[in-house]
PDB file of C-alpha atoms in Angstrom:
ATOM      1  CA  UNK A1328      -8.961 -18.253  30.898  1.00 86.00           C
ATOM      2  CA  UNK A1329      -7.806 -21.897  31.589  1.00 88.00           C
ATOM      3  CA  UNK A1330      -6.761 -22.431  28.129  1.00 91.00           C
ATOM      4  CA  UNK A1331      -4.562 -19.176  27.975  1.00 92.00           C
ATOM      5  CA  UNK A1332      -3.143 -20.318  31.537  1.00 94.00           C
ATOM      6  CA  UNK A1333      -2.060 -23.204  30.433  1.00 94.00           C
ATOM      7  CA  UNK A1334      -0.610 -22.412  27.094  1.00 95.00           C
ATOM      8  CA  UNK A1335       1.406 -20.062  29.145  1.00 94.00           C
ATOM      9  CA  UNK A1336       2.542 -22.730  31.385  1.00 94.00           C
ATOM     10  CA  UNK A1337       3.723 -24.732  28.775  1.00 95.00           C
ATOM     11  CA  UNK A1338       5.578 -22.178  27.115  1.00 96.00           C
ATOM     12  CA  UNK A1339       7.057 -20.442  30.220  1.00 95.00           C
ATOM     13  CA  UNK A1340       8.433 -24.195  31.140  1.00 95.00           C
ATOM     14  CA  UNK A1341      10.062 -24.420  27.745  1.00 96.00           C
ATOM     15  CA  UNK A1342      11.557 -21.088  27.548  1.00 95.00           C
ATOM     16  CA  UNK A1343      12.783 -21.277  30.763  1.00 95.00           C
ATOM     17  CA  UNK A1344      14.120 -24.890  29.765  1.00 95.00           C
ATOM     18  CA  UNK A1345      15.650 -23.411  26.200  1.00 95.00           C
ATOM     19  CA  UNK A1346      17.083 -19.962  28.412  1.00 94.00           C
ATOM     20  CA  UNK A1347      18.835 -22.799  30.580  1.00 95.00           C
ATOM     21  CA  UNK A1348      20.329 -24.214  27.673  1.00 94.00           C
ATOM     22  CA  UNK A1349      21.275 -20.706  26.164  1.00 94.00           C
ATOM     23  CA  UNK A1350      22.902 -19.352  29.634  1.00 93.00           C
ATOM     24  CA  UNK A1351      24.668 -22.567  30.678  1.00 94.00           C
ATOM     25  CA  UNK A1352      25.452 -24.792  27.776  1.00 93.00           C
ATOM     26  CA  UNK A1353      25.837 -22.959  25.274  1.00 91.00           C
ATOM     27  CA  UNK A1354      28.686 -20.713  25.885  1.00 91.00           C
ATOM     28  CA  UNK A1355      30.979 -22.958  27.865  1.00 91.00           C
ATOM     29  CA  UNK A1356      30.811 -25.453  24.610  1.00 91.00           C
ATOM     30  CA  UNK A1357      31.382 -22.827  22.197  1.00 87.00           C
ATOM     31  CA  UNK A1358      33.713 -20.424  24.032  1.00 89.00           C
ATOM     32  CA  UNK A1359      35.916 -23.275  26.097  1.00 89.00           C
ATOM     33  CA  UNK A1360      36.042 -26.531  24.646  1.00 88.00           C
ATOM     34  CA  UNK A1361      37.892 -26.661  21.722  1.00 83.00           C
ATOM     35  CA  UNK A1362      36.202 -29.004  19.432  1.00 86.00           C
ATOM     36  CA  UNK A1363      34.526 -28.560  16.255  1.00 87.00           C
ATOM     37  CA  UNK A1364      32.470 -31.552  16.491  1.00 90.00           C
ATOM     38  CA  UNK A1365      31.006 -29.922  20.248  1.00 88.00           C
ATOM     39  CA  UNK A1366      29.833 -26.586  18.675  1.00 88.00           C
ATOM     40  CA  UNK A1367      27.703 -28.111  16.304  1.00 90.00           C
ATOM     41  CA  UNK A1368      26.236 -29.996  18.428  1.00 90.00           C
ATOM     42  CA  UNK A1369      24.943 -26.858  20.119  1.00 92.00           C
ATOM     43  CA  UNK A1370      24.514 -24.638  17.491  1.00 92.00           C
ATOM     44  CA  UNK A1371      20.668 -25.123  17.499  1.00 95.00           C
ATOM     45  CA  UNK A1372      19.840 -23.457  21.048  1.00 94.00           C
ATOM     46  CA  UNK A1373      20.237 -19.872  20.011  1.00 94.00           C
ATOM     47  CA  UNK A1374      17.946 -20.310  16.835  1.00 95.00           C
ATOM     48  CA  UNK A1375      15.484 -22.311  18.924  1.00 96.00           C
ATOM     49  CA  UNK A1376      15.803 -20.298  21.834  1.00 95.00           C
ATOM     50  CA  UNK A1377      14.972 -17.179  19.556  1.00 95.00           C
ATOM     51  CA  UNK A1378      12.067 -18.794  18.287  1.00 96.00           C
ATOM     52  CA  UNK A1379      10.569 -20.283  21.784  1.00 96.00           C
ATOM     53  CA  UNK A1380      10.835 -16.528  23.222  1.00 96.00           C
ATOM     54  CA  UNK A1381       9.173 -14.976  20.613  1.00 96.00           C
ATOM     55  CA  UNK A1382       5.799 -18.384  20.907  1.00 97.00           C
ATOM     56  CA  UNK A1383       6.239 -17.586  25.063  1.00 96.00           C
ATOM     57  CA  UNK A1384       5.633 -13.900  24.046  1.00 96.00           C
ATOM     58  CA  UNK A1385       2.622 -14.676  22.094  1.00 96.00           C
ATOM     59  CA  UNK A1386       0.989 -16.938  25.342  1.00 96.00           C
ATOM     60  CA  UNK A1387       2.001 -14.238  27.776  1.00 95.00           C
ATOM     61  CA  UNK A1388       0.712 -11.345  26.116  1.00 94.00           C
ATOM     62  CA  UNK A1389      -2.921 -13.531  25.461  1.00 95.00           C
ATOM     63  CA  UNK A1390      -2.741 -14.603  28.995  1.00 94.00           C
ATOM     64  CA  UNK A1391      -2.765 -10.493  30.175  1.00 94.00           C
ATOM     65  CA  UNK A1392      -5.105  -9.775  28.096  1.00 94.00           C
ATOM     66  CA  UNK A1393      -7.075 -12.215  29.385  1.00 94.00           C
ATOM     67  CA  UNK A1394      -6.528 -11.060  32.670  1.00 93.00           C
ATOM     68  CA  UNK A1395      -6.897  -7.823  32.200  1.00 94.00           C
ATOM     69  CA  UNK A1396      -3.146  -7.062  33.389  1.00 93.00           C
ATOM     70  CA  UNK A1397      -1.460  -3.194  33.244  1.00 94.00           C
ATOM     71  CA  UNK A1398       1.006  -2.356  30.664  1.00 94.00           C
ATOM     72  CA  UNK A1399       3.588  -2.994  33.569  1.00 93.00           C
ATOM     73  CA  UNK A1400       2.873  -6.095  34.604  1.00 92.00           C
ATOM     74  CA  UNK A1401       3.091  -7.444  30.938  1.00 93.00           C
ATOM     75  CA  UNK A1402       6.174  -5.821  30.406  1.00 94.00           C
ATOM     76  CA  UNK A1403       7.654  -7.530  33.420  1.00 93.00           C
ATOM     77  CA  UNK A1404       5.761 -11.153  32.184  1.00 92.00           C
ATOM     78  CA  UNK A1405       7.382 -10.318  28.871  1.00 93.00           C
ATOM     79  CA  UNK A1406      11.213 -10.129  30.696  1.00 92.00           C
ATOM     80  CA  UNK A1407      10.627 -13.255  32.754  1.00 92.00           C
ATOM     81  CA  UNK A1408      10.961 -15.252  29.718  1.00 89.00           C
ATOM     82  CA  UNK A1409      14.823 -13.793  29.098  1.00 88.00           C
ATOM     83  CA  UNK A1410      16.207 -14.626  32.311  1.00 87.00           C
ATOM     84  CA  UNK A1411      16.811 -18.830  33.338  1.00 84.00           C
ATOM     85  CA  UNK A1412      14.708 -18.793  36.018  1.00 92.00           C
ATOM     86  CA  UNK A1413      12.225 -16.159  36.219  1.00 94.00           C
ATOM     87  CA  UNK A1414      10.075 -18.089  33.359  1.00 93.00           C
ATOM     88  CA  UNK A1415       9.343 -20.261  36.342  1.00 95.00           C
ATOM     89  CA  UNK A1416       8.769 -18.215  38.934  1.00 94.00           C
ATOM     90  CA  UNK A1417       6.427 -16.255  36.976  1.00 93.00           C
ATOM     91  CA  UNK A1418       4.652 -19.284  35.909  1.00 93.00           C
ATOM     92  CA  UNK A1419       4.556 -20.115  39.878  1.00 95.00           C
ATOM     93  CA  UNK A1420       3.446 -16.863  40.558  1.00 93.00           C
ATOM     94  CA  UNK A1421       0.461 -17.021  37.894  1.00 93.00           C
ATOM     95  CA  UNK A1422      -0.947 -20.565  38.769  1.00 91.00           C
ATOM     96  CA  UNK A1423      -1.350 -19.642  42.513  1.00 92.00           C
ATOM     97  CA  UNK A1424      -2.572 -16.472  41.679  1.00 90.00           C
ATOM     98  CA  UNK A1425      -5.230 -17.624  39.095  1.00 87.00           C
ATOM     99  CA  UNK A1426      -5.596 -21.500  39.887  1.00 76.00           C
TER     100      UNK A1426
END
């Protein structure tokens, strides 16, 4: 159970890291600076982003299984990990509870 805690906490810290990036760097860059040069500079969050979701999935879903979790309370892990902050919360939330 440690193991699966922890791999969550790691990828819960990223993802909420990466959905930081993809809520408040990306778009201003792309959508109000007018520079070429700017956009690809940032044109590796979304495809990163995409793929860090889908590893904090994978840890999230082992960690409920693990503990034994209802359908709705992986469902709701499962949308932490979209919105900035709730990856960390949730990640909070989960250390008290099982630490």
């Amino acid at each position: 159970m440690k193991s699966a805690i922890l791999r969550f906490r790691i990828m819960a810290i990223v993802a909420g890291v990466m959905s930081l990036l993809l809520w408040f760097v990306d778009p201003p860059v792309v959508y109000l600076i007018d520079n070429p040069d700017w956009k690809e500079k940032v044109a590796w969050i979304p495809f990163v982003h995409g793929w860090i979701y889908a590893l904090y999935l994978l840890a999230a879903i082992q960690f409920a299984v693990k503990a034994r979790w209802a359908l709705g309370r992986v469902i709701w892990l499962a949308l932490a990990g979209t919105l900035p902050v709730a990856s960390f919360l949730a990640e909070r939330k989960i250390v008290k509870q099982y630490s």
